[in-house]
PDB file of C-alpha atoms in Angstrom:
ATOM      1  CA  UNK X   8    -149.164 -17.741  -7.204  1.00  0.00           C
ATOM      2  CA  UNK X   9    -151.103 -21.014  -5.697  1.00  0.00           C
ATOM      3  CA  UNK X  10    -150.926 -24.253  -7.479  1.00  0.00           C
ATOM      4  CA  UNK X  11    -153.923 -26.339  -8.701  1.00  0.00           C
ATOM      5  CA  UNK X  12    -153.189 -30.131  -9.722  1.00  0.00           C
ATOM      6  CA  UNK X  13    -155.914 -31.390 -12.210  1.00  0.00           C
ATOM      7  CA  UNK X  14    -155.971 -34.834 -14.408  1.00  0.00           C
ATOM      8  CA  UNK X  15    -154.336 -34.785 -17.872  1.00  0.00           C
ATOM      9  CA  UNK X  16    -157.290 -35.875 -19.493  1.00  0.00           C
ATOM     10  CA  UNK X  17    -160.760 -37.312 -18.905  1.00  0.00           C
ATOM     11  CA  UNK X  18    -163.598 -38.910 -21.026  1.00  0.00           C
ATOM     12  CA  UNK X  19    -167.273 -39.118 -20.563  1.00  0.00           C
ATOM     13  CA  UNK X  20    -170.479 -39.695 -23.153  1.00  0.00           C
ATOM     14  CA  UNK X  21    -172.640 -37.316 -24.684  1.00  0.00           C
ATOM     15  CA  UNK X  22    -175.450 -36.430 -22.494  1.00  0.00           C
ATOM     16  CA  UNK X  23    -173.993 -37.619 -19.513  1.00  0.00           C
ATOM     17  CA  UNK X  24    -172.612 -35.324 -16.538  1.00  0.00           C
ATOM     18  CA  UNK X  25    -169.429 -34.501 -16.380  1.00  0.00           C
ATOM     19  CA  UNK X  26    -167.123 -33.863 -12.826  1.00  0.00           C
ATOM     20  CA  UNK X  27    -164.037 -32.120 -13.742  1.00  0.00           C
ATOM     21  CA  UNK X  28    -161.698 -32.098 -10.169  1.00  0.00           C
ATOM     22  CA  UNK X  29    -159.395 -29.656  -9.033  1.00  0.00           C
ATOM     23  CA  UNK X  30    -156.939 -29.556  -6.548  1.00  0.00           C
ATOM     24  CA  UNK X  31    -155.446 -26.264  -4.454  1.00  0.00           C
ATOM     25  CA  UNK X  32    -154.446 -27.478  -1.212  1.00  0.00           C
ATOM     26  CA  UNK X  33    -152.336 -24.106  -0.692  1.00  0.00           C
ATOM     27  CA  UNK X  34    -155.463 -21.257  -1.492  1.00  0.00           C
ATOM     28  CA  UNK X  35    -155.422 -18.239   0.481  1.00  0.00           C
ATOM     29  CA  UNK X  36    -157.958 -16.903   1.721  1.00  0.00           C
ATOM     30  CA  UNK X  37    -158.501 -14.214  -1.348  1.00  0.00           C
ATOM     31  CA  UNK X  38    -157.730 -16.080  -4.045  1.00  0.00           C
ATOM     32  CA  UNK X  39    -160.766 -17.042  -6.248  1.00  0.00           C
ATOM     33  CA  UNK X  40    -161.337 -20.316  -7.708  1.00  0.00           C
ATOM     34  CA  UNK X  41    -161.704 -19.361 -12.115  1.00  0.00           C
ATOM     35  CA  UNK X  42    -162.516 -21.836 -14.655  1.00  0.00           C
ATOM     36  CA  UNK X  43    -161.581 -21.503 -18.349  1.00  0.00           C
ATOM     37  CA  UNK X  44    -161.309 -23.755 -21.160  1.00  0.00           C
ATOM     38  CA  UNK X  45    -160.362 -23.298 -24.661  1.00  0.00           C
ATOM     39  CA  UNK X  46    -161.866 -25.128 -27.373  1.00  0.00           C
ATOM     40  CA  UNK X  47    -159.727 -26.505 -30.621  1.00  0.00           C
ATOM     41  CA  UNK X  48    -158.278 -23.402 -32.481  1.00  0.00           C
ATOM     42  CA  UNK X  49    -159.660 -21.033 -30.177  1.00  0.00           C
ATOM     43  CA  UNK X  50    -158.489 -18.669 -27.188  1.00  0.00           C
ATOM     44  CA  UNK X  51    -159.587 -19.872 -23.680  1.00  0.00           C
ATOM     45  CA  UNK X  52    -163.433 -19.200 -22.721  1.00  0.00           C
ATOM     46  CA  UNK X  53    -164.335 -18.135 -18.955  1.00  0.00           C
ATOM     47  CA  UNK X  54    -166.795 -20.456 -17.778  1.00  0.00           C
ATOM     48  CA  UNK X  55    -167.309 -19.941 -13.788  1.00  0.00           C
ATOM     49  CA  UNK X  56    -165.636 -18.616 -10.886  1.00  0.00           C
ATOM     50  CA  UNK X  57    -166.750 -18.478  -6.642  1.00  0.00           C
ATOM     51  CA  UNK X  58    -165.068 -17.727  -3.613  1.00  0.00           C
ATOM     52  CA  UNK X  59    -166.422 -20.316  -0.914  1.00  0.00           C
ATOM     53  CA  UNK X  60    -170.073 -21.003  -1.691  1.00  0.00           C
ATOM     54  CA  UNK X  61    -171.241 -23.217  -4.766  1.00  0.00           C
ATOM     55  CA  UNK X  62    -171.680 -21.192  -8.070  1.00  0.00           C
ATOM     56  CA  UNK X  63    -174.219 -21.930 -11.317  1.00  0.00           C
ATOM     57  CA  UNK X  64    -174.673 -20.370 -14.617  1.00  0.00           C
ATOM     58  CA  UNK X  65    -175.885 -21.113 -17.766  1.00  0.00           C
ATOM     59  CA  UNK X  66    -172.886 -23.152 -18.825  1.00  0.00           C
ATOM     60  CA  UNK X  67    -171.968 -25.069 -15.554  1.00  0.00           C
ATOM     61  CA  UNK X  68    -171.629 -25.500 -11.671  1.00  0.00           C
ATOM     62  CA  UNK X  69    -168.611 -24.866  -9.361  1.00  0.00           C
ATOM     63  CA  UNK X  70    -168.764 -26.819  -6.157  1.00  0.00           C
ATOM     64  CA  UNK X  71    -166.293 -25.815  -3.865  1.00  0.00           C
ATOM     65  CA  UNK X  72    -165.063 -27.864  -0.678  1.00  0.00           C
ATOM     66  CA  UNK X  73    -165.672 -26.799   2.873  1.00  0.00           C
ATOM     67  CA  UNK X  74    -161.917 -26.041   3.375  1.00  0.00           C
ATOM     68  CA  UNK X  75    -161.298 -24.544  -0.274  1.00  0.00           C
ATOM     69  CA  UNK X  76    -158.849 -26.973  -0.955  1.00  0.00           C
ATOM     70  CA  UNK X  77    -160.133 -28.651  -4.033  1.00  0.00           C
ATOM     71  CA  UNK X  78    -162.627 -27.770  -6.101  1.00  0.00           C
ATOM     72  CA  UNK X  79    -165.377 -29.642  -8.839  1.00  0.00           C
ATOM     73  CA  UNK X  80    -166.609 -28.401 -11.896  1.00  0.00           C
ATOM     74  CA  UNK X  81    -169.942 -30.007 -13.128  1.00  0.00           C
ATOM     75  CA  UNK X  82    -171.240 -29.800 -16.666  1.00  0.00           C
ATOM     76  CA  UNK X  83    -174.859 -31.038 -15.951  1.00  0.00           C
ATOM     77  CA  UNK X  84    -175.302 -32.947 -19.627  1.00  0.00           C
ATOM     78  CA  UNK X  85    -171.863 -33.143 -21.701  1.00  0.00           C
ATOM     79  CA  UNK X  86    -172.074 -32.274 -25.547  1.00  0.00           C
ATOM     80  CA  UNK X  87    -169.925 -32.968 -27.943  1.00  0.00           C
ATOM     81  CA  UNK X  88    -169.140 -29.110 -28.339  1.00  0.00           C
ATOM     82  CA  UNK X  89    -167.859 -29.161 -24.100  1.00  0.00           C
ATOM     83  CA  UNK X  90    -164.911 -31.364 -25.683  1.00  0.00           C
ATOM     84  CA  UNK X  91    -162.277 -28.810 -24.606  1.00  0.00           C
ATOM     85  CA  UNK X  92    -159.116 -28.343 -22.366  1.00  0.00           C
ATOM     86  CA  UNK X  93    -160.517 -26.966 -18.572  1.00  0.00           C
ATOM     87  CA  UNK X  94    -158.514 -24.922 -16.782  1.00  0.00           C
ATOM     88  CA  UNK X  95    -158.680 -24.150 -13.079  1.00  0.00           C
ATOM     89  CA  UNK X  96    -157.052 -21.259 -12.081  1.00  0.00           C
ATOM     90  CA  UNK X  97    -156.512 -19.096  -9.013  1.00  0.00           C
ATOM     91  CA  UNK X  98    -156.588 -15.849  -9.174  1.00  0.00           C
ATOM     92  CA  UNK X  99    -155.589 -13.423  -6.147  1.00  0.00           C
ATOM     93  CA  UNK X 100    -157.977 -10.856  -5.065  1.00  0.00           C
ATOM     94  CA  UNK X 101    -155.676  -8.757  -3.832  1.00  0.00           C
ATOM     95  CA  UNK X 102    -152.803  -9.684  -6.482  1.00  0.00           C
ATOM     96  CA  UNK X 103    -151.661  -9.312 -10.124  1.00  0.00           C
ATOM     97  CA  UNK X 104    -154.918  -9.408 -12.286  1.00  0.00           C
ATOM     98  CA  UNK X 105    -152.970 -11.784 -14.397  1.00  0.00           C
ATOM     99  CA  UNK X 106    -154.055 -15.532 -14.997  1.00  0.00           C
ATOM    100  CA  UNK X 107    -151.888 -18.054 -14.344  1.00  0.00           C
ATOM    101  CA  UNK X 108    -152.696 -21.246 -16.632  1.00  0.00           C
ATOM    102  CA  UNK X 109    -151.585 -25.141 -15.958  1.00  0.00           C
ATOM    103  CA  UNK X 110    -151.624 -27.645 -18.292  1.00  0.00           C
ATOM    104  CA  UNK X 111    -155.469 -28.340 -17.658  1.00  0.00           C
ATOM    105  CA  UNK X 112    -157.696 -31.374 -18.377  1.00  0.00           C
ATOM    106  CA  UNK X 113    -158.312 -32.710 -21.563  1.00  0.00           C
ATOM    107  CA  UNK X 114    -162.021 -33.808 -21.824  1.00  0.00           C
ATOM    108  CA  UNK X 115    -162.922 -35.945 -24.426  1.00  0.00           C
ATOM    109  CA  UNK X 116    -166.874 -36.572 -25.147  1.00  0.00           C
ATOM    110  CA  UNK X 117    -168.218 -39.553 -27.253  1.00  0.00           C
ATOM    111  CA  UNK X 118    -171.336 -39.468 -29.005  1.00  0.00           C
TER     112      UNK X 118
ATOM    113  CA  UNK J  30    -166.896 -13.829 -31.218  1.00  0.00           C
ATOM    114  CA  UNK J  31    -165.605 -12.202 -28.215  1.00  0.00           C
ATOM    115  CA  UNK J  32    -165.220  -9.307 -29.807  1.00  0.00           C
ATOM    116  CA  UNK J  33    -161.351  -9.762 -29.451  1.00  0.00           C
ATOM    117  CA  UNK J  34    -159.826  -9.186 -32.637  1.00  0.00           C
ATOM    118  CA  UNK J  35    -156.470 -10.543 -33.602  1.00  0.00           C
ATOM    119  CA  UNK J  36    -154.064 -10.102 -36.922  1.00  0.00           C
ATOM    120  CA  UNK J  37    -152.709 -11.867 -38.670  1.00  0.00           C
ATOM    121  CA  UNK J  38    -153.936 -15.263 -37.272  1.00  0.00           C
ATOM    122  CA  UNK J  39    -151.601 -17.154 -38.840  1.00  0.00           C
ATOM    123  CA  UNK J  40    -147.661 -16.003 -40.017  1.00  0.00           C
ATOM    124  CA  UNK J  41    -144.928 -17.783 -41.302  1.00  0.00           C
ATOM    125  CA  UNK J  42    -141.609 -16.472 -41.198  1.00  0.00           C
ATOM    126  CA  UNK J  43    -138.124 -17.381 -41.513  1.00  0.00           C
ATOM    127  CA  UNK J  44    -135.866 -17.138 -38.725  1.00  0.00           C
ATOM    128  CA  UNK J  45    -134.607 -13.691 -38.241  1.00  0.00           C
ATOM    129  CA  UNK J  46    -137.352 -11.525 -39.315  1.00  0.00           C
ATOM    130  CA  UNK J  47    -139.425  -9.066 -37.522  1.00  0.00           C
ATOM    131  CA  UNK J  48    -142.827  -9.599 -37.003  1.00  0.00           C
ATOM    132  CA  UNK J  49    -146.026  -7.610 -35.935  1.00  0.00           C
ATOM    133  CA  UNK J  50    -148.921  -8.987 -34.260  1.00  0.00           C
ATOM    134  CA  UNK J  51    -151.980  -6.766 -33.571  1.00  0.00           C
ATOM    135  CA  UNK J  52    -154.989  -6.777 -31.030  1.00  0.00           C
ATOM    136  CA  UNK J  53    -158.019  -4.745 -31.533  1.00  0.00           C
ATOM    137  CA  UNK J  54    -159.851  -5.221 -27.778  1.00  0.00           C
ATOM    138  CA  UNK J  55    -163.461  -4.622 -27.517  1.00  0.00           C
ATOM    139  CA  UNK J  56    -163.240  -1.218 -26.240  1.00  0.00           C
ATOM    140  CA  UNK J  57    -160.938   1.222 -25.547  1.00  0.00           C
ATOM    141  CA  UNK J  58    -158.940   1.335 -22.197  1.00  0.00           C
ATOM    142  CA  UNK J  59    -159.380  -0.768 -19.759  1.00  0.00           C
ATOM    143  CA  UNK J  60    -156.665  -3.497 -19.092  1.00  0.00           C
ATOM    144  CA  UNK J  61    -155.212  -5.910 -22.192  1.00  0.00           C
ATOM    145  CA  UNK J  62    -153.273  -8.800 -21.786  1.00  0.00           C
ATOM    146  CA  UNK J  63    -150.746 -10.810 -24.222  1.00  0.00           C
ATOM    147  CA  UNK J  64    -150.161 -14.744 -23.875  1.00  0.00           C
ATOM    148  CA  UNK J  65    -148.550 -17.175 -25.282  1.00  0.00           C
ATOM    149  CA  UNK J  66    -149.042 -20.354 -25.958  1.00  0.00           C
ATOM    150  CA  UNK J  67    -147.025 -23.644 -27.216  1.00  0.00           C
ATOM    151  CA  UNK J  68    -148.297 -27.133 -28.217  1.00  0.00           C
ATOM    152  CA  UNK J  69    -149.654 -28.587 -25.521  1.00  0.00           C
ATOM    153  CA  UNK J  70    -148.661 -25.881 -22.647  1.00  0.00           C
ATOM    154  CA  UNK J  71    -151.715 -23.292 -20.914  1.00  0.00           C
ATOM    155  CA  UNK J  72    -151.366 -20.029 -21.739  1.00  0.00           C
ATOM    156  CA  UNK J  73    -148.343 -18.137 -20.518  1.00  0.00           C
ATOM    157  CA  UNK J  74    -148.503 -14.861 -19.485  1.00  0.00           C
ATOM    158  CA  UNK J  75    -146.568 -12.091 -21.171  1.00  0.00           C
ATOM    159  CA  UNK J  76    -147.436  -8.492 -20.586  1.00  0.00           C
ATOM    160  CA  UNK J  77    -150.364  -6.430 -19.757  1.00  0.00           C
ATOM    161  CA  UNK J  78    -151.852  -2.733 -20.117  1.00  0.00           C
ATOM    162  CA  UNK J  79    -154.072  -0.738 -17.967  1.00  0.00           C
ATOM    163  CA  UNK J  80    -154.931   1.826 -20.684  1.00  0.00           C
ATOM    164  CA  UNK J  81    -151.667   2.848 -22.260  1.00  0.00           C
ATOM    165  CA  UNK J  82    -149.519   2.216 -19.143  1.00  0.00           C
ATOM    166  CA  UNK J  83    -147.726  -1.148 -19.515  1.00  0.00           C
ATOM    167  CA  UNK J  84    -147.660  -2.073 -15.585  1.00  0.00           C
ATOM    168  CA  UNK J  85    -146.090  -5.912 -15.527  1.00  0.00           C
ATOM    169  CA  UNK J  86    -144.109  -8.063 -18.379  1.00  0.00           C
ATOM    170  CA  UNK J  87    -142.768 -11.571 -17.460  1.00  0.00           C
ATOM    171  CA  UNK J  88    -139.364 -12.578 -17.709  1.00  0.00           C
ATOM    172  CA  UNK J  89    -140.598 -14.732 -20.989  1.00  0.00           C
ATOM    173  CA  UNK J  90    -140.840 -11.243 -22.362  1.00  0.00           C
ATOM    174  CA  UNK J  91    -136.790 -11.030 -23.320  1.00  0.00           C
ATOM    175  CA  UNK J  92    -135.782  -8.343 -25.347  1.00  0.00           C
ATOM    176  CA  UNK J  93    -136.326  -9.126 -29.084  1.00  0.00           C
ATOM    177  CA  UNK J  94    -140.410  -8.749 -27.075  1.00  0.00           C
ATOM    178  CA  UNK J  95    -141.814  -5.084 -27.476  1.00  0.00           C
ATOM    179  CA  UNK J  96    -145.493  -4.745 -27.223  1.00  0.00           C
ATOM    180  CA  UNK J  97    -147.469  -1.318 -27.258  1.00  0.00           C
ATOM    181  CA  UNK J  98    -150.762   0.499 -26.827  1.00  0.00           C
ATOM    182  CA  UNK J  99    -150.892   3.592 -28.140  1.00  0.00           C
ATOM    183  CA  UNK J 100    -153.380   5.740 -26.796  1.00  0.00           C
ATOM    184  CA  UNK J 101    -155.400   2.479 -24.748  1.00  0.00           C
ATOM    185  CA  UNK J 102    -157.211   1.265 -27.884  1.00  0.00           C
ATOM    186  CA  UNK J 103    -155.275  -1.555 -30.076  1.00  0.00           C
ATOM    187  CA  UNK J 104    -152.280  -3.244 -29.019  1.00  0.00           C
ATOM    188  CA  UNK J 105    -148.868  -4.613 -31.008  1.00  0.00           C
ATOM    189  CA  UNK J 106    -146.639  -7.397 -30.115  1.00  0.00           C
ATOM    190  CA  UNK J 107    -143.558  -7.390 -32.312  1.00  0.00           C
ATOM    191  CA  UNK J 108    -140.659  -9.578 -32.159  1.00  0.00           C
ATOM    192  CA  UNK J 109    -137.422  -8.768 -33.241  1.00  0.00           C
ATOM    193  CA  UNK J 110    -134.981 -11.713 -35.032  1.00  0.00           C
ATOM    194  CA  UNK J 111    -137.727 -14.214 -34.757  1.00  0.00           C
ATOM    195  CA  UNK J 112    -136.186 -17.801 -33.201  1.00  0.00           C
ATOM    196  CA  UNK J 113    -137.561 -21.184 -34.019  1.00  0.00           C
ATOM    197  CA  UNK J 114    -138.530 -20.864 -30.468  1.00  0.00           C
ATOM    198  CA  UNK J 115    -140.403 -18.356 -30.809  1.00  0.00           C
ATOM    199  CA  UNK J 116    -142.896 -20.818 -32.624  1.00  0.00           C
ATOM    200  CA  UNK J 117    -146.084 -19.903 -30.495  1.00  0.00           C
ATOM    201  CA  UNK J 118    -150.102 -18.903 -30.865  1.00  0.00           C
ATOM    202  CA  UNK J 119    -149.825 -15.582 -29.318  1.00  0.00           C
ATOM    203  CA  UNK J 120    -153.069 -14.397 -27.455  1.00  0.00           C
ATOM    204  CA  UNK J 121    -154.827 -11.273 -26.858  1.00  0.00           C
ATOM    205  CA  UNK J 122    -157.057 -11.159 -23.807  1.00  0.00           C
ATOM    206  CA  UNK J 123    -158.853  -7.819 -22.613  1.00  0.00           C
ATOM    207  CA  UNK J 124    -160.387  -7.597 -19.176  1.00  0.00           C
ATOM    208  CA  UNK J 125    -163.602  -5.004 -19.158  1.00  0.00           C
ATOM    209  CA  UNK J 126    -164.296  -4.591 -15.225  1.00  0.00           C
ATOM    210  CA  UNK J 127    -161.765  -3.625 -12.927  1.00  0.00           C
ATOM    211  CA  UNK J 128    -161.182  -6.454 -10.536  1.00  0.00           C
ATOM    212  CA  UNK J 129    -159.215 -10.009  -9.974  1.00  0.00           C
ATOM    213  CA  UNK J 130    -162.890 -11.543 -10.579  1.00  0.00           C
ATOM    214  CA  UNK J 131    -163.993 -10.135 -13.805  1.00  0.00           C
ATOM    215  CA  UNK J 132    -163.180 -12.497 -17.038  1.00  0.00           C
ATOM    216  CA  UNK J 133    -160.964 -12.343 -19.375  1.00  0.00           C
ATOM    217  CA  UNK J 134    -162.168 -11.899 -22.959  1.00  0.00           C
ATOM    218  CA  UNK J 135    -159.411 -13.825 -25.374  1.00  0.00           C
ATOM    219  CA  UNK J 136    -159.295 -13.156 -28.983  1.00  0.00           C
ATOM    220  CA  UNK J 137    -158.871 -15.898 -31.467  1.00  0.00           C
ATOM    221  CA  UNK J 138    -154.710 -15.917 -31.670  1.00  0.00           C
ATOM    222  CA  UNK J 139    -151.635 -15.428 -33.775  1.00  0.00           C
ATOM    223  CA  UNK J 140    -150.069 -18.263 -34.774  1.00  0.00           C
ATOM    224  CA  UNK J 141    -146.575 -17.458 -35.510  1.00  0.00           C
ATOM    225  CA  UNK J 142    -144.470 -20.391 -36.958  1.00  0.00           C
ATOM    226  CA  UNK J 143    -140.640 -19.583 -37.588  1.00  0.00           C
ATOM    227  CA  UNK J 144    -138.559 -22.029 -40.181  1.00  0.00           C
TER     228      UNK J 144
END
């Protein structure tokens, strides 16, 4: 399965927005780009996935580079409830329906 | 609430005993999925079940592992001669669309501590 490099940890304010970086220099071409993150005590949450183009939902955006190579997650106004570990996590189209889980970023918001 | 159900959510148990973990998914069928997870690790993949058929287990899964789904609805993860190691949150995750890009619905954990 492809690798994705991401910070340890990261810090931002309450109400500010938040760019959570991912990097997957060796993506095939079917693997989707999946973000999770799992609050304190809990199991992980999905929060967005995309292929190529740019995704938004209710919870965030997924920009996605030109090449697929790296990837940003953008939560438009941080609250103190995003303070979570993010995953980013590629998944194969055509493989294993398993995820495969790094160590993630730690984000940190202050009121 | 994902609607993943998990029990017990937390055990304590001294090193050598058998314990039972059990996830009750949203629905029936469909795939499941067992993780687990150690202080400050992701998630590690452990086994998974399209319906009743168990179709991959990682080599984490050694042989004191056994999980089951009986009939596609809940699913049990017991371990045999607990280790210290074996000190985890164990996760239950159910998939409800068939697909690599449907999500993965995770219930709250087991946390299993071992003295």
């Amino acid at each position: 399965d492809a690798k994705t490099t991401q910070p340890n940890s990261m810090e931002s304010n309450e109400e500010e927005p938040v760019h959570l970086p991912c990097n997957h220099s060796t993506i095939s071409g079917t693997d989707y780009i999946h973000w999770y993150r799992q609050l304190p005590s809990q199991g992980p949450e999905y929060v967005i996935h995309g292929l190529t183009s740019n995704v938004n939902n209710r919870m965030a955006s997924l920009a996605i580079a030109e090449d697929r190579k790296s990837s940003t997650l953008i939560l438009h106004r941080a609250t103190l409830r995003d303070a979570a570990v993010y995953y980013c996590i590629l998944r194969d189209q055509a493989g294993t329906d398993k995820l495969i889980f790094g160590t993630g970023t730690r984000l940190q918001v202050f009121p | 609430d994902t609607g993943v159900s998990q029990d017990p959510r937390h055990k304590i148990t001294k090193r050598g005993q058998n314990v039972t973990f059990r996830c009750d998914p949203i629905s029936e069928h469909n795939r499941l999925y067992w993780y687990r997870q150690t202080l400050g690790q992701g998630p590690e993949f452990l086994t998974y079940f399209q319906n009743e058929a168990q179709l991959e287990k990682s080599r984490l899964l050694s042989d004191r592992f056994s999980a089951e789904r009986p009939k596609g609805s809940f699913s049990t993860l017991e371990i045999q001669r607990t280790e210290q190691g074996d000190s985890a949150m164990y996760l239950c995750a159910q998939a409800l669309t068939s697909g690599n890009t449907g999500e993965l619905f995770f219930g709250e954990g087991s946390r299993l501590t071992v003295l």
